[in-house]
Amino acid sequence: MDSPHGAAVKAEDFGLKGPRGWAFRGVGVDAAPGSLIAVEGPSGSGRTCLLLALTGRMKPTQGHAEIGRHRLPKKMAAVRRIAALGPVPGVNDLDQALTVAEQLREGALLQRRYDAPVRALLRPRAERRAQAKARIDAALAAAGLDLATLPKGPRTSVRDLERLEAVRLSIAIALLGSPRLLALDDLDLKLSDTERTEAWELLRSIAARGTTVLAVCSEAPADAVVLRTCPKDPDAPDAGTDTDAQSDAGTKNDTDTDTGTDTDADAGHDDTKGADDALAEAGRA
């Protein structure tokens, strides 16, 4: 059963194959809204491709999935509207030339541009600024990022952020649109054990508020719904990345068509798109 906020995540025999073989295949999962889902596996085992496919940014070539009752691959645009990306290297990197405040304002402007009704753009400037500030403050609180603790406060350069601070900032920007599914890549990359614990606690707190969370990692916590990807066999280029699923624990103006193709991010993107090319394509979604 879906919920008004969090999105249920279901998949059956879900896979993506490119010219060099399978990026991932045989994925199955049934996670309730508000679940914490971990995609666990070594680098190069198809984790990022699976994350992008489940959020409507890459087109699968096998099986199907449902995200908040939107069926993939047919409803990729609808899934993108309810699924926000946190940090995904190479897809939505933070702008190192901006300050933290500038990055947040840019995120709020883009959110308003794509998600707000037209009449919202006609409201007085002071009212729009107040609403944007309220959204930013709420997102920062949910992401656990206190700007006052940064070296130069809101004027701190993005390039000067510690790894965990950058993760929190990316999550805050993703939360500006109140997504039903939050997805992030390489959660535990370059984090100490203490920082890794903090990061998982943050994701648990977001899931506890009702948002479904999907996080790629090298080692999943015991309380997560776990999808495990396996490294490819170099001697068998067409062999799949066998994926075991455990379910013991509980952006814009696109048009879907009956052919299962998407008129924006998937124009010219056929079923045999390679993983590398699809990653580049996902950056435009």
Tab-separated table of N, CA, C and O in Angstrom, residues 12-117:
chain	number	residue	atom	x	y	z
A	12	GLU	N	10.518	-6.442	-10.038
A	12	GLU	CA	10.503	-7.873	-10.319
A	12	GLU	C	11.336	-8.140	-11.568
A	12	GLU	O	11.060	-7.559	-12.637
A	13	ASP	N	12.362	-8.971	-11.431
A	13	ASP	CA	13.232	-9.337	-12.543
A	13	ASP	C	13.715	-8.099	-13.301
A	13	ASP	O	13.765	-8.066	-14.522
A	14	PHE	N	14.104	-7.080	-12.556
A	14	PHE	CA	14.462	-5.766	-13.088
A	14	PHE	C	15.908	-5.795	-13.575
A	14	PHE	O	16.810	-6.234	-12.855
A	15	GLY	N	16.149	-5.318	-14.799
A	15	GLY	CA	17.508	-5.354	-15.305
A	15	GLY	C	17.761	-4.333	-16.395
A	15	GLY	O	16.835	-3.789	-17.002
A	16	LEU	N	19.038	-4.057	-16.640
A	16	LEU	CA	19.449	-3.138	-17.698
A	16	LEU	C	20.676	-3.712	-18.385
A	16	LEU	O	21.671	-4.013	-17.736
A	17	LYS	N	20.580	-3.854	-19.713
A	17	LYS	CA	21.673	-4.416	-20.500
A	17	LYS	C	22.122	-3.424	-21.555
A	17	LYS	O	21.295	-2.817	-22.239
A	18	GLY	N	23.438	-3.271	-21.686
A	18	GLY	CA	24.012	-2.427	-22.717
A	18	GLY	C	24.876	-3.250	-23.645
A	18	GLY	O	24.948	-4.482	-23.535
A	19	PRO	N	25.562	-2.593	-24.573
A	19	PRO	CA	26.393	-3.321	-25.548
A	19	PRO	C	27.488	-4.158	-24.904
A	19	PRO	O	27.945	-5.139	-25.488
A	20	ARG	N	27.932	-3.799	-23.690
A	20	ARG	CA	29.021	-4.521	-23.035
A	20	ARG	C	28.524	-5.573	-22.045
A	20	ARG	O	29.307	-6.154	-21.302
A	21	GLY	N	27.225	-5.777	-22.025
A	21	GLY	CA	26.676	-6.751	-21.092
A	21	GLY	C	25.702	-6.110	-20.121
A	21	GLY	O	25.267	-4.973	-20.304
A	22	TRP	N	25.391	-6.836	-19.073
A	22	TRP	CA	24.410	-6.382	-18.099
A	22	TRP	C	25.041	-5.404	-17.110
A	22	TRP	O	26.077	-5.685	-16.523
A	23	ALA	N	24.359	-4.258	-16.932
A	23	ALA	CA	24.742	-3.354	-15.842
A	23	ALA	C	24.231	-3.939	-14.530
A	23	ALA	O	24.920	-3.942	-13.513
A	24	PHE	N	22.995	-4.453	-14.550
A	24	PHE	CA	22.414	-5.202	-13.436
A	24	PHE	C	21.275	-6.011	-14.002
A	24	PHE	O	20.743	-5.713	-15.081
A	25	ARG	N	20.874	-7.055	-13.287
A	25	ARG	CA	19.748	-7.878	-13.760
A	25	ARG	C	19.159	-8.649	-12.598
A	25	ARG	O	19.768	-8.812	-11.538
A	26	GLY	N	17.915	-9.105	-12.815
A	26	GLY	CA	17.256	-9.975	-11.855
A	26	GLY	C	16.956	-9.337	-10.511
A	26	GLY	O	16.820	-10.036	-9.507
A	27	VAL	N	16.801	-8.015	-10.467
A	27	VAL	CA	16.560	-7.346	-9.196
A	27	VAL	C	15.102	-7.500	-8.786
A	27	VAL	O	14.185	-7.300	-9.576
A	28	GLY	N	14.896	-7.850	-7.535
A	28	GLY	CA	13.558	-7.927	-6.977
A	28	GLY	C	13.528	-7.288	-5.604
A	28	GLY	O	14.447	-7.482	-4.801
A	29	VAL	N	12.504	-6.497	-5.344
A	29	VAL	CA	12.379	-5.835	-4.050
A	29	VAL	C	10.911	-5.478	-3.814
A	29	VAL	O	10.153	-5.271	-4.767
A	30	ASP	N	10.521	-5.442	-2.571
A	30	ASP	CA	9.175	-5.006	-2.197
A	30	ASP	C	9.305	-4.247	-0.880
A	30	ASP	O	9.297	-4.836	0.196
A	31	ALA	N	9.472	-2.935	-0.979
A	31	ALA	CA	9.715	-2.090	0.193
A	31	ALA	C	8.542	-1.144	0.406
A	31	ALA	O	8.043	-0.528	-0.538
A	32	ALA	N	8.130	-1.030	1.648
A	32	ALA	CA	6.995	-0.185	1.993
A	32	ALA	C	7.383	1.289	1.963
A	32	ALA	O	8.561	1.644	2.026
A	33	PRO	N	6.399	2.192	1.863
A	33	PRO	CA	6.700	3.621	1.953
A	33	PRO	C	7.424	3.940	3.255
A	33	PRO	O	7.122	3.375	4.306
A	34	GLY	N	8.390	4.827	3.192
A	34	GLY	CA	9.147	5.194	4.375
A	34	GLY	C	10.255	4.218	4.725
A	34	GLY	O	10.853	4.324	5.795
A	35	SER	N	10.560	3.293	3.815
A	35	SER	CA	11.636	2.331	4.061
A	35	SER	C	13.000	2.968	3.824
A	35	SER	O	13.144	3.921	3.054
A	36	LEU	N	13.993	2.411	4.479
A	36	LEU	CA	15.388	2.733	4.202
A	36	LEU	C	15.943	1.573	3.386
A	36	LEU	O	16.063	0.457	3.877
A	37	ILE	N	16.259	1.846	2.114
A	37	ILE	CA	16.713	0.814	1.186
A	37	ILE	C	18.180	1.060	0.862
A	37	ILE	O	18.563	2.165	0.478
A	38	ALA	N	19.001	0.041	1.015
A	38	ALA	CA	20.430	0.150	0.732
A	38	ALA	C	20.785	-0.712	-0.467
A	38	ALA	O	20.456	-1.903	-0.506
A	39	VAL	N	21.441	-0.117	-1.458
A	39	VAL	CA	21.984	-0.859	-2.595
A	39	VAL	C	23.447	-1.115	-2.276
A	39	VAL	O	24.273	-0.213	-2.324
A	40	GLU	N	23.762	-2.349	-1.941
A	40	GLU	CA	25.091	-2.704	-1.450
A	40	GLU	C	25.870	-3.488	-2.495
A	40	GLU	O	25.330	-4.377	-3.151
A	41	GLY	N	27.145	-3.141	-2.639
A	41	GLY	CA	27.989	-3.885	-3.556
A	41	GLY	C	29.257	-3.123	-3.845
A	41	GLY	O	29.384	-1.946	-3.521
A	42	PRO	N	30.226	-3.773	-4.461
A	42	PRO	CA	31.491	-3.109	-4.789
A	42	PRO	C	31.314	-2.121	-5.928
A	42	PRO	O	30.363	-2.215	-6.722
A	43	SER	N	32.240	-1.181	-6.039
A	43	SER	CA	32.210	-0.228	-7.135
A	43	SER	C	32.302	-0.960	-8.468
A	43	SER	O	33.049	-1.923	-8.611
A	44	GLY	N	31.505	-0.521	-9.439
A	44	GLY	CA	31.518	-1.155	-10.750
A	44	GLY	C	30.553	-2.310	-10.898
A	44	GLY	O	30.524	-2.971	-11.936
A	45	SER	N	29.729	-2.563	-9.875
A	45	SER	CA	28.805	-3.696	-9.925
A	45	SER	C	27.392	-3.302	-10.336
A	45	SER	O	26.457	-4.082	-10.184
A	46	GLY	N	27.214	-2.089	-10.850
A	46	GLY	CA	25.907	-1.672	-11.339
A	46	GLY	C	25.043	-0.947	-10.326
A	46	GLY	O	23.861	-0.723	-10.565
A	47	ARG	N	25.632	-0.548	-9.205
A	47	ARG	CA	24.836	0.096	-8.148
A	47	ARG	C	24.224	1.412	-8.616
A	47	ARG	O	23.034	1.667	-8.399
A	48	THR	N	25.030	2.278	-9.237
A	48	THR	CA	24.538	3.581	-9.657
A	48	THR	C	23.490	3.443	-10.751
A	48	THR	O	22.478	4.159	-10.750
A	49	CYS	N	23.713	2.529	-11.686
A	49	CYS	CA	22.730	2.317	-12.744
A	49	CYS	C	21.392	1.852	-12.165
A	49	CYS	O	20.324	2.285	-12.620
A	50	LEU	N	21.432	0.987	-11.173
A	50	LEU	CA	20.205	0.532	-10.531
A	50	LEU	C	19.496	1.689	-9.850
A	50	LEU	O	18.267	1.843	-9.960
A	51	LEU	N	20.245	2.526	-9.141
A	51	LEU	CA	19.655	3.693	-8.483
A	51	LEU	C	18.986	4.616	-9.494
A	51	LEU	O	17.851	5.072	-9.288
A	52	LEU	N	19.666	4.882	-10.606
A	52	LEU	CA	19.115	5.789	-11.606
A	52	LEU	C	17.920	5.174	-12.319
A	52	LEU	O	16.973	5.883	-12.691
A	53	ALA	N	17.927	3.867	-12.512
A	53	ALA	CA	16.775	3.214	-13.136
A	53	ALA	C	15.552	3.268	-12.230
A	53	ALA	O	14.431	3.496	-12.690
A	54	LEU	N	15.756	3.057	-10.934
A	54	LEU	CA	14.631	3.076	-9.993
A	54	LEU	C	14.080	4.479	-9.762
A	54	LEU	O	12.992	4.630	-9.210
A	55	THR	N	14.823	5.501	-10.161
A	55	THR	CA	14.334	6.877	-10.021
A	55	THR	C	13.922	7.478	-11.361
A	55	THR	O	13.704	8.680	-11.464
A	56	GLY	N	13.813	6.652	-12.388
A	56	GLY	CA	13.312	7.117	-13.677
A	56	GLY	C	14.315	7.847	-14.527
A	56	GLY	O	13.932	8.504	-15.492
A	57	ARG	N	15.611	7.728	-14.197
A	57	ARG	CA	16.635	8.430	-14.973
A	57	ARG	C	17.306	7.548	-16.021
A	57	ARG	O	17.990	8.057	-16.893
A	58	MET	N	17.158	6.247	-15.915
A	58	MET	CA	17.696	5.319	-16.899
A	58	MET	C	16.610	4.315	-17.244
A	58	MET	O	15.829	3.914	-16.377
A	59	LYS	N	16.579	3.900	-18.506
A	59	LYS	CA	15.512	3.016	-18.968
A	59	LYS	C	15.925	1.554	-18.849
A	59	LYS	O	16.897	1.133	-19.491
A	60	PRO	N	15.215	0.771	-18.057
A	60	PRO	CA	15.546	-0.654	-17.929
A	60	PRO	C	15.203	-1.399	-19.210
A	60	PRO	O	14.382	-0.955	-20.017
A	61	THR	N	15.816	-2.550	-19.387
A	61	THR	CA	15.572	-3.373	-20.569
A	61	THR	C	14.970	-4.733	-20.220
A	61	THR	O	14.699	-5.534	-21.108
A	62	GLN	N	14.773	-4.977	-18.939
A	62	GLN	CA	14.220	-6.258	-18.503
A	62	GLN	C	13.341	-6.043	-17.290
A	62	GLN	O	13.660	-5.255	-16.403
A	63	GLY	N	12.213	-6.770	-17.231
A	63	GLY	CA	11.350	-6.720	-16.061
A	63	GLY	C	10.668	-5.379	-15.899
A	63	GLY	O	10.545	-4.585	-16.837
A	64	HIS	N	10.203	-5.142	-14.686
A	64	HIS	CA	9.494	-3.889	-14.413
A	64	HIS	C	9.658	-3.528	-12.939
A	64	HIS	O	10.086	-4.341	-12.125
A	65	ALA	N	9.302	-2.289	-12.632
A	65	ALA	CA	9.297	-1.821	-11.242
A	65	ALA	C	8.123	-0.872	-11.072
A	65	ALA	O	7.578	-0.335	-12.045
A	66	GLU	N	7.735	-0.659	-9.828
A	66	GLU	CA	6.701	0.321	-9.495
A	66	GLU	C	7.227	1.212	-8.388
A	66	GLU	O	7.665	0.732	-7.347
A	67	ILE	N	7.197	2.500	-8.622
A	67	ILE	CA	7.609	3.494	-7.638
A	67	ILE	C	6.400	4.368	-7.346
A	67	ILE	O	5.968	5.147	-8.195
A	68	GLY	N	5.853	4.220	-6.148
A	68	GLY	CA	4.646	4.986	-5.835
A	68	GLY	C	3.529	4.716	-6.816
A	68	GLY	O	2.833	5.636	-7.250
A	69	ARG	N	3.362	3.481	-7.256
A	69	ARG	CA	2.323	3.043	-8.191
A	69	ARG	C	2.560	3.495	-9.622
A	69	ARG	O	1.720	3.272	-10.491
A	70	HIS	N	3.682	4.123	-9.893
A	70	HIS	CA	4.047	4.464	-11.266
A	70	HIS	C	4.936	3.342	-11.809
A	70	HIS	O	5.995	3.061	-11.258
A	71	ARG	N	4.510	2.737	-12.888
A	71	ARG	CA	5.196	1.552	-13.406
A	71	ARG	C	6.347	1.950	-14.337
A	71	ARG	O	6.177	2.787	-15.227
A	72	LEU	N	7.487	1.341	-14.108
A	72	LEU	CA	8.650	1.521	-14.968
A	72	LEU	C	8.794	0.306	-15.881
A	72	LEU	O	8.507	-0.805	-15.455
A	73	PRO	N	9.196	0.529	-17.150
A	73	PRO	CA	9.731	1.767	-17.719
A	73	PRO	C	8.704	2.716	-18.317
A	73	PRO	O	9.076	3.780	-18.811
A	74	LYS	N	7.435	2.381	-18.293
A	74	LYS	CA	6.438	3.190	-19.008
A	74	LYS	C	6.287	4.586	-18.433
A	74	LYS	O	6.115	5.558	-19.171
A	75	LYS	N	6.373	4.731	-17.123
A	75	LYS	CA	6.077	6.008	-16.472
A	75	LYS	C	7.336	6.647	-15.874
A	75	LYS	O	7.340	7.084	-14.725
A	76	MET	N	8.382	6.734	-16.661
A	76	MET	CA	9.643	7.287	-16.158
A	76	MET	C	9.506	8.743	-15.738
A	76	MET	O	10.045	9.165	-14.710
A	77	ALA	N	8.799	9.546	-16.517
A	77	ALA	CA	8.650	10.960	-16.186
A	77	ALA	C	7.881	11.142	-14.885
A	77	ALA	O	8.218	11.997	-14.067
A	78	ALA	N	6.844	10.329	-14.687
A	78	ALA	CA	6.061	10.422	-13.455
A	78	ALA	C	6.914	10.060	-12.242
A	78	ALA	O	6.802	10.676	-11.180
A	79	VAL	N	7.783	9.057	-12.407
A	79	VAL	CA	8.669	8.677	-11.305
A	79	VAL	C	9.651	9.800	-11.003
A	79	VAL	O	9.932	10.107	-9.841
A	80	ARG	N	10.184	10.447	-12.033
A	80	ARG	CA	11.120	11.546	-11.793
A	80	ARG	C	10.475	12.687	-11.020
A	80	ARG	O	11.148	13.392	-10.269
A	81	ARG	N	9.187	12.866	-11.208
A	81	ARG	CA	8.519	13.963	-10.503
A	81	ARG	C	8.394	13.708	-9.006
A	81	ARG	O	8.231	14.652	-8.234
A	82	ILE	N	8.452	12.456	-8.583
A	82	ILE	CA	8.305	12.167	-7.155
A	82	ILE	C	9.604	11.691	-6.521
A	82	ILE	O	9.665	11.507	-5.305
A	83	ALA	N	10.647	11.484	-7.334
A	83	ALA	CA	11.927	10.976	-6.828
A	83	ALA	C	13.015	12.019	-7.033
A	83	ALA	O	13.250	12.462	-8.159
A	84	ALA	N	13.659	12.422	-5.958
A	84	ALA	CA	14.721	13.427	-6.029
A	84	ALA	C	16.073	12.779	-5.793
A	84	ALA	O	16.204	11.848	-4.999
A	85	LEU	N	17.086	13.297	-6.486
A	85	LEU	CA	18.442	12.798	-6.313
A	85	LEU	C	19.188	13.639	-5.300
A	85	LEU	O	19.249	14.870	-5.413
A	86	GLY	N	19.767	12.965	-4.307
A	86	GLY	CA	20.759	13.590	-3.461
A	86	GLY	C	22.076	13.549	-4.226
A	86	GLY	O	22.080	13.606	-5.453
A	87	PRO	N	23.210	13.409	-3.565
A	87	PRO	CA	24.477	13.387	-4.289
A	87	PRO	C	24.627	12.149	-5.170
A	87	PRO	O	24.535	11.026	-4.694
A	88	VAL	N	24.834	12.377	-6.462
A	88	VAL	CA	25.140	11.318	-7.420
A	88	VAL	C	26.280	11.836	-8.291
A	88	VAL	O	26.053	12.639	-9.197
A	89	PRO	N	27.521	11.453	-8.000
A	89	PRO	CA	28.664	11.980	-8.745
A	89	PRO	C	28.513	11.810	-10.252
A	89	PRO	O	28.121	10.750	-10.741
A	90	GLY	N	28.801	12.885	-10.980
A	90	GLY	CA	28.713	12.858	-12.425
A	90	GLY	C	27.341	13.140	-12.966
A	90	GLY	O	27.163	13.263	-14.186
A	91	VAL	N	26.349	13.246	-12.094
A	91	VAL	CA	24.981	13.514	-12.532
A	91	VAL	C	24.482	14.862	-12.017
A	91	VAL	O	23.986	15.686	-12.776
A	92	ASN	N	24.610	15.095	-10.719
A	92	ASN	CA	24.112	16.357	-10.152
A	92	ASN	C	25.091	16.916	-9.122
A	92	ASN	O	24.723	17.264	-8.009
A	93	ASP	N	26.348	17.001	-9.511
A	93	ASP	CA	27.377	17.481	-8.590
A	93	ASP	C	27.107	18.919	-8.149
A	93	ASP	O	26.574	19.742	-8.913
A	94	LEU	N	27.493	19.223	-6.916
A	94	LEU	CA	27.421	20.596	-6.438
A	94	LEU	C	28.383	21.471	-7.240
A	94	LEU	O	29.414	21.001	-7.721
A	95	ASP	N	28.031	22.739	-7.380
A	95	ASP	CA	28.879	23.694	-8.101
A	95	ASP	C	29.937	24.225	-7.145
A	95	ASP	O	29.636	24.991	-6.221
A	96	GLN	N	31.180	23.826	-7.375
A	96	GLN	CA	32.266	24.186	-6.469
A	96	GLN	C	32.556	25.687	-6.464
A	96	GLN	O	33.222	26.186	-5.552
A	97	ALA	N	32.086	26.422	-7.465
A	97	ALA	CA	32.350	27.859	-7.542
A	97	ALA	C	31.369	28.687	-6.720
A	97	ALA	O	31.578	29.886	-6.524
A	98	LEU	N	30.305	28.061	-6.219
A	98	LEU	CA	29.280	28.785	-5.473
A	98	LEU	C	29.529	28.706	-3.975
A	98	LEU	O	30.239	27.834	-3.489
A	99	THR	N	28.896	29.635	-3.258
A	99	THR	CA	28.840	29.507	-1.805
A	99	THR	C	27.667	28.606	-1.451
A	99	THR	O	26.806	28.308	-2.298
A	100	VAL	N	27.605	28.197	-0.206
A	100	VAL	CA	26.505	27.347	0.241
A	100	VAL	C	25.170	28.070	0.061
A	100	VAL	O	24.190	27.493	-0.420
A	101	ALA	N	25.123	29.346	0.424
A	101	ALA	CA	23.891	30.113	0.284
A	101	ALA	C	23.468	30.214	-1.175
A	101	ALA	O	22.277	30.083	-1.506
A	102	GLU	N	24.425	30.436	-2.057
A	102	GLU	CA	24.108	30.536	-3.484
A	102	GLU	C	23.598	29.203	-4.031
A	102	GLU	O	22.653	29.172	-4.830
A	103	GLN	N	24.200	28.111	-3.591
A	103	GLN	CA	23.762	26.796	-4.047
A	103	GLN	C	22.335	26.516	-3.596
A	103	GLN	O	21.518	25.978	-4.363
A	104	LEU	N	22.015	26.900	-2.373
A	104	LEU	CA	20.659	26.706	-1.862
A	104	LEU	C	19.655	27.578	-2.601
A	104	LEU	O	18.553	27.125	-2.943
A	105	ARG	N	20.018	28.829	-2.862
A	105	ARG	CA	19.105	29.720	-3.597
A	105	ARG	C	18.863	29.197	-5.008
A	105	ARG	O	17.735	29.236	-5.509
A	106	GLU	N	19.917	28.701	-5.639
A	106	GLU	CA	19.763	28.146	-6.981
A	106	GLU	C	18.815	26.951	-6.955
A	106	GLU	O	17.947	26.806	-7.824
A	107	GLY	N	18.994	26.076	-5.956
A	107	GLY	CA	18.109	24.929	-5.837
A	107	GLY	C	16.663	25.336	-5.627
A	107	GLY	O	15.745	24.753	-6.217
A	108	ALA	N	16.434	26.356	-4.792
A	108	ALA	CA	15.072	26.825	-4.534
A	108	ALA	C	14.461	27.442	-5.783
A	108	ALA	O	13.268	27.249	-6.069
A	109	LEU	N	15.262	28.196	-6.545
A	109	LEU	CA	14.762	28.811	-7.773
A	109	LEU	C	14.376	27.752	-8.805
A	109	LEU	O	13.331	27.849	-9.453
A	110	LEU	N	15.222	26.733	-8.958
A	110	LEU	CA	14.903	25.668	-9.901
A	110	LEU	C	13.651	24.912	-9.477
A	110	LEU	O	12.819	24.547	-10.306
A	111	GLN	N	13.526	24.674	-8.181
A	111	GLN	CA	12.354	23.976	-7.676
A	111	GLN	C	11.094	24.766	-7.972
A	111	GLN	O	10.079	24.226	-8.424
A	112	ARG	N	11.131	26.062	-7.728
A	112	ARG	CA	9.968	26.913	-7.987
A	112	ARG	C	9.682	26.992	-9.481
A	112	ARG	O	8.531	26.957	-9.911
A	113	ARG	N	10.738	27.043	-10.268
A	113	ARG	CA	10.580	27.161	-11.723
A	113	ARG	C	9.872	25.947	-12.299
A	113	ARG	O	9.000	26.060	-13.178
A	114	TYR	N	10.215	24.763	-11.807
A	114	TYR	CA	9.683	23.552	-12.417
A	114	TYR	C	8.454	22.987	-11.712
A	114	TYR	O	7.622	22.339	-12.335
A	115	ASP	N	8.336	23.197	-10.422
A	115	ASP	CA	7.269	22.537	-9.670
A	115	ASP	C	6.132	23.448	-9.253
A	115	ASP	O	5.027	22.991	-9.010
A	116	ALA	N	6.386	24.751	-9.121
A	116	ALA	CA	5.355	25.645	-8.619
A	116	ALA	C	4.333	25.945	-9.710
A	116	ALA	O	4.679	26.012	-10.891
A	117	PRO	N	3.072	26.125	-9.337
A	117	PRO	CA	2.090	26.540	-10.329
A	117	PRO	C	2.421	27.929	-10.852
A	117	PRO	O	3.094	28.715	-10.201
